[in-house]
């Protein structure tokens, strides 16, 4: 969720809410980076739990959060995470396809929304694990994606607050501005410059990849906002103090990590997506 969405109708966010957001970020960001660095089963466990949370929140937002449906999705996502952690990507995909069919059957009248949420959560699961599993550049690629998403979010917040101006898409997200979108985009390019300056990739390709991931991250943010607007929901949950729920916090990352894996996969294959993203 872009920081611009945090501001109430009067303009600036309440100080207490801003403090909560900063404190939560100071705890969650280093913890995420530490677990990503360790990788292995610990990263898989974190991603699996988060993906289960994303699916549960999605069901709540769309009004389909029955115990049976949430339980079935939880079991399937957990099995997928376990399978891909031990190298069984094909097994994980098969489990996902069968599990997705079961989820649709249980959902009945809400089967389209339930299937979309299941695809959303499992795409985040598989892409996050597969990018990190690259033994050579997995951590670097994952950090690149995370920092681009965070830079897009933070740059959008400060540019939107300080410059303001025309709204980006007022019907879906009333507080987002074109200046915020541009500020976030520019901030993401600075991440690419930093990585290139540290010898972690070539400047031109990294700028291109950062630009793509930043735009996709912003679109993921708008997609989540559109879903919440469709069902008249403000926050997906109140799990994270000052931030709302997992969907609110990870909407941009889900879209960006999926695009990152696709780019890496097209260039270097399934298991070397990190290198495909960073090495040109």
Coordinates of C-alpha atoms in Angstrom, one line a residue:
X1 CA 0.0 0.0 0.0
X2 CA 1.4 3.4 -0.9
X3 CA 2.1 5.7 2.0
X4 CA -0.2 8.2 0.5
X5 CA -3.2 6.1 1.4
X6 CA -2.4 6.5 5.1
X7 CA -3.4 10.2 5.1
X8 CA -6.9 11.0 6.4
X9 CA -9.2 13.3 4.6
X10 CA -7.6 16.4 6.2
X11 CA -4.2 15.8 4.5
X12 CA -1.4 14.7 6.8
X13 CA -1.6 11.4 8.7
X14 CA -2.1 11.5 12.4
X15 CA 1.2 11.6 14.3
X16 CA 0.3 8.6 16.4
X17 CA -0.4 6.6 13.2
X18 CA 2.8 7.7 11.5
X19 CA 4.8 6.8 14.6
X20 CA 3.2 3.3 14.6
X21 CA 4.0 2.9 10.9
X22 CA 7.6 3.9 11.4
X23 CA 8.1 1.6 14.5
X24 CA 6.5 -1.3 12.7
X25 CA 8.7 -0.8 9.7
X26 CA 11.8 -0.6 11.9
X27 CA 11.0 -4.0 13.4
X28 CA 9.7 -5.8 10.3
X29 CA 12.2 -4.6 7.7
X30 CA 15.4 -5.8 9.4
X31 CA 13.7 -9.0 10.5
X32 CA 12.6 -9.7 6.9
X33 CA 16.1 -9.0 5.6
X34 CA 17.7 -11.2 8.2
X35 CA 15.5 -14.1 7.3
X36 CA 16.0 -13.5 3.6
X37 CA 19.7 -13.6 4.2
X38 CA 19.5 -16.9 6.0
X39 CA 17.3 -18.3 3.3
X40 CA 16.5 -22.1 3.3
X41 CA 13.7 -23.5 5.3
X42 CA 13.4 -20.3 7.4
X43 CA 12.6 -18.1 4.4
X44 CA 10.2 -20.8 3.1
X45 CA 8.4 -20.9 6.4
X46 CA 8.0 -17.1 6.5
X47 CA 6.8 -16.9 3.0
X48 CA 4.4 -19.8 3.5
X49 CA 2.9 -18.2 6.6
X50 CA 2.6 -14.8 4.8
X51 CA 0.9 -16.5 1.8
X52 CA -1.6 -18.2 4.0
X53 CA -2.3 -14.8 5.6
X54 CA -2.7 -13.2 2.2
X55 CA -5.3 -15.8 1.2
X56 CA -7.2 -15.5 4.5
X57 CA -7.3 -11.7 4.2
X58 CA -8.4 -11.9 0.6
X59 CA -11.3 -14.1 1.5
X60 CA -12.3 -11.7 4.3
X61 CA -12.2 -8.7 1.9
X62 CA -14.4 -10.4 -0.7
X63 CA -16.8 -11.8 1.9
X64 CA -15.9 -15.5 1.4
X65 CA -14.0 -16.2 4.6
X66 CA -15.7 -19.4 5.7
X67 CA -13.8 -21.8 8.0
X68 CA -13.9 -24.6 5.4
X69 CA -12.6 -22.4 2.6
X70 CA -9.9 -20.8 4.7
X71 CA -8.9 -24.2 6.2
X72 CA -8.6 -25.8 2.8
X73 CA -6.5 -23.0 1.4
X74 CA -4.2 -23.1 4.4
X75 CA -3.6 -26.8 4.0
X76 CA -2.9 -26.5 0.3
X77 CA -0.6 -23.5 0.5
X78 CA 1.3 -25.2 3.4
X79 CA 1.8 -28.4 1.3
X80 CA 2.9 -26.3 -1.7
X81 CA 5.5 -24.5 0.4
X82 CA 6.8 -27.7 1.8
X83 CA 7.1 -29.3 -1.6
X84 CA 8.9 -26.5 -3.3
X85 CA 11.3 -26.2 -0.3
X86 CA 12.5 -29.7 -0.9
X87 CA 12.9 -29.2 -4.6
X88 CA 9.6 -30.6 -5.7
X89 CA 8.4 -27.7 -7.9
X90 CA 6.4 -29.9 -10.1
X91 CA 4.8 -31.5 -7.1
X92 CA 4.0 -28.1 -5.7
X93 CA 2.4 -27.0 -8.9
X94 CA 0.2 -30.1 -9.1
X95 CA -0.8 -29.7 -5.5
X96 CA -1.7 -26.1 -6.3
X97 CA -3.8 -27.0 -9.3
X98 CA -5.7 -29.7 -7.4
X99 CA -6.0 -27.5 -4.4
X100 CA -7.2 -24.6 -6.5
X101 CA -10.0 -26.8 -7.9
X102 CA -11.0 -27.8 -4.4
X103 CA -11.1 -24.2 -3.2
X104 CA -13.3 -23.3 -6.2
X105 CA -15.7 -26.1 -5.3
X106 CA -15.9 -25.1 -1.7
X107 CA -16.4 -21.4 -2.5
X108 CA -19.4 -22.1 -4.7
X109 CA -21.0 -18.7 -5.6
X110 CA -17.7 -16.9 -4.8
X111 CA -15.6 -19.3 -6.8
X112 CA -14.1 -16.6 -9.1
X113 CA -13.0 -14.4 -6.3
X114 CA -11.8 -17.3 -4.2
X115 CA -9.8 -18.6 -7.2
X116 CA -8.3 -15.2 -7.8
X117 CA -7.2 -14.9 -4.2
X118 CA -5.7 -18.4 -4.2
X119 CA -3.7 -17.6 -7.4
X120 CA -2.6 -14.3 -5.8
X121 CA -1.3 -16.0 -2.7
X122 CA 0.3 -19.0 -4.4
X123 CA 2.0 -16.8 -7.0
X124 CA 3.5 -14.8 -4.1
X125 CA 4.6 -18.0 -2.5
X126 CA 6.3 -19.6 -5.4
X127 CA 7.9 -16.5 -6.9
X128 CA 9.3 -15.4 -3.5
X129 CA 10.8 -18.9 -2.8
X130 CA 12.2 -19.5 -6.3
X131 CA 13.9 -16.1 -6.6
X132 CA 15.7 -16.7 -3.3
X133 CA 16.6 -20.3 -4.1
X134 CA 19.1 -19.2 -6.7
X135 CA 22.3 -20.2 -5.0
X136 CA 24.4 -17.5 -6.8
X137 CA 22.3 -14.4 -6.9
X138 CA 19.1 -15.3 -5.0
X139 CA 19.7 -13.0 -2.0
X140 CA 20.9 -10.1 -4.1
X141 CA 17.9 -10.4 -6.4
X142 CA 15.5 -10.6 -3.6
X143 CA 17.0 -7.5 -1.9
X144 CA 16.8 -5.6 -5.2
X145 CA 13.1 -6.3 -5.5
X146 CA 12.4 -5.5 -1.9
X147 CA 14.4 -2.2 -2.0
X148 CA 12.7 -1.2 -5.3
X149 CA 9.3 -1.8 -3.8
X150 CA 10.1 0.1 -0.6
X151 CA 11.7 3.0 -2.5
X152 CA 8.6 3.2 -4.8
X153 CA 6.4 3.3 -1.7
X154 CA 8.4 5.8 0.4
X155 CA 9.3 8.0 -2.6
X156 CA 5.6 8.1 -3.5
X157 CA 4.7 9.1 0.0
X158 CA 7.1 12.0 0.3
X159 CA 6.6 13.3 -3.2
X160 CA 2.8 13.0 -2.9
X161 CA 2.8 14.9 0.4
X162 CA 5.2 17.6 -0.6
X163 CA 4.1 18.3 -4.1
X164 CA 0.5 17.1 -4.4
X165 CA -1.3 17.9 -7.6
X166 CA -3.6 15.9 -9.9
X167 CA -5.0 12.6 -8.6
X168 CA -3.7 9.4 -10.2
X169 CA -6.9 7.4 -10.2
X170 CA -9.4 9.0 -7.8
X171 CA -12.2 6.5 -8.3
X172 CA -10.0 3.7 -7.0
X173 CA -7.4 5.4 -4.7
X174 CA -8.5 9.0 -3.9
X175 CA -5.2 10.1 -2.2
X176 CA -2.7 8.9 -4.8
X177 CA -1.3 11.6 -7.1
X178 CA 0.8 11.7 -10.3
X179 CA 3.5 13.5 -8.4
X180 CA 3.6 10.6 -5.9
X181 CA 3.8 8.1 -8.7
X182 CA 6.7 9.9 -10.3
X183 CA 8.5 10.4 -7.0
X184 CA 8.3 6.6 -6.3
X185 CA 9.5 5.8 -9.8
X186 CA 12.5 8.1 -9.5
X187 CA 13.3 6.6 -6.1
X188 CA 13.3 3.1 -7.5
X189 CA 15.9 4.2 -10.1
X190 CA 18.2 5.3 -7.3
X191 CA 18.1 1.8 -6.0
X192 CA 19.4 0.6 -9.4
X193 CA 22.1 3.2 -9.4
X194 CA 23.2 2.1 -5.9
X195 CA 23.4 -1.6 -6.9
X196 CA 25.4 -0.7 -10.0
X197 CA 27.7 1.5 -8.0
X198 CA 28.4 -1.4 -5.6
X199 CA 29.2 -3.7 -8.5
X200 CA 26.1 -5.8 -8.2
X201 CA 25.0 -5.4 -11.8
X202 CA 25.3 -3.2 -14.9
X203 CA 23.7 0.2 -14.8
X204 CA 21.5 0.2 -17.9
X205 CA 19.9 -3.2 -17.3
X206 CA 19.3 -2.5 -13.6
X207 CA 17.7 0.8 -14.4
X208 CA 15.4 -0.9 -16.9
X209 CA 14.5 -3.7 -14.4
X210 CA 13.9 -1.2 -11.6
X211 CA 11.7 0.9 -13.8
X212 CA 9.6 -2.2 -14.8
X213 CA 9.4 -3.5 -11.2
X214 CA 8.4 0.0 -9.9
X215 CA 5.6 0.4 -12.4
X216 CA 4.4 -3.2 -11.7
X217 CA 4.6 -2.5 -7.9
X218 CA 2.4 0.6 -8.3
X219 CA -0.1 -1.4 -10.4
X220 CA -0.2 -4.1 -7.8
X221 CA -1.0 -1.4 -5.2
X222 CA -3.8 -0.1 -7.4
X223 CA -5.2 -3.6 -8.0
X224 CA -5.5 -4.2 -4.3
X225 CA -7.1 -0.8 -3.8
X226 CA -9.6 -1.6 -6.6
X227 CA -10.5 -4.9 -4.9
X228 CA -11.0 -3.2 -1.5
X229 CA -13.0 -0.4 -3.2
X230 CA -15.2 -3.1 -4.9
X231 CA -16.1 -4.6 -1.6
X232 CA -16.1 -1.3 0.4
X233 CA -13.3 -2.4 2.7
X234 CA -10.7 0.1 4.1
X235 CA -8.0 -2.3 5.4
X236 CA -7.6 -6.0 4.7
X237 CA -7.0 -6.5 8.5
X238 CA -5.4 -4.9 11.5
X239 CA -2.5 -7.3 11.8
X240 CA 0.3 -4.8 11.4
X241 CA 0.1 -1.7 13.6
X242 CA -0.3 1.4 11.5
X243 CA -0.2 -0.5 8.2
X244 CA -3.4 -2.6 8.2
X245 CA -3.1 -6.1 6.9
X246 CA -0.6 -8.2 4.9
X247 CA -2.4 -7.3 1.7
X248 CA -2.1 -3.6 2.5
X249 CA 1.6 -3.9 3.1
X250 CA 2.6 -6.4 0.4
X251 CA 0.4 -5.5 -2.5
X252 CA 3.2 -4.0 -4.5
X253 CA 5.7 -6.7 -3.5
X254 CA 3.5 -9.5 -4.7
X255 CA 3.2 -8.0 -8.1
X256 CA 6.9 -7.1 -8.3
X257 CA 8.3 -10.4 -7.1
X258 CA 6.1 -12.2 -9.6
X259 CA 7.4 -10.0 -12.4
X260 CA 11.0 -10.4 -11.2
X261 CA 10.7 -14.2 -11.3
X262 CA 9.2 -14.0 -14.8
X263 CA 12.1 -11.9 -16.1
X264 CA 14.6 -14.1 -14.4
X265 CA 12.9 -17.3 -15.6
X266 CA 12.8 -16.1 -19.2
X267 CA 16.5 -15.3 -19.2
X268 CA 18.1 -18.1 -17.0
X269 CA 15.4 -20.7 -16.3
X270 CA 13.3 -21.8 -13.3
X271 CA 16.0 -22.3 -10.7
X272 CA 18.3 -19.4 -11.7
X273 CA 15.8 -16.6 -11.7
X274 CA 17.9 -14.5 -9.4
X275 CA 20.8 -14.6 -11.8
X276 CA 18.5 -13.9 -14.7
X277 CA 17.3 -10.7 -13.0
X278 CA 20.7 -9.4 -11.9
X279 CA 23.3 -10.7 -14.5
X280 CA 23.2 -9.2 -18.0

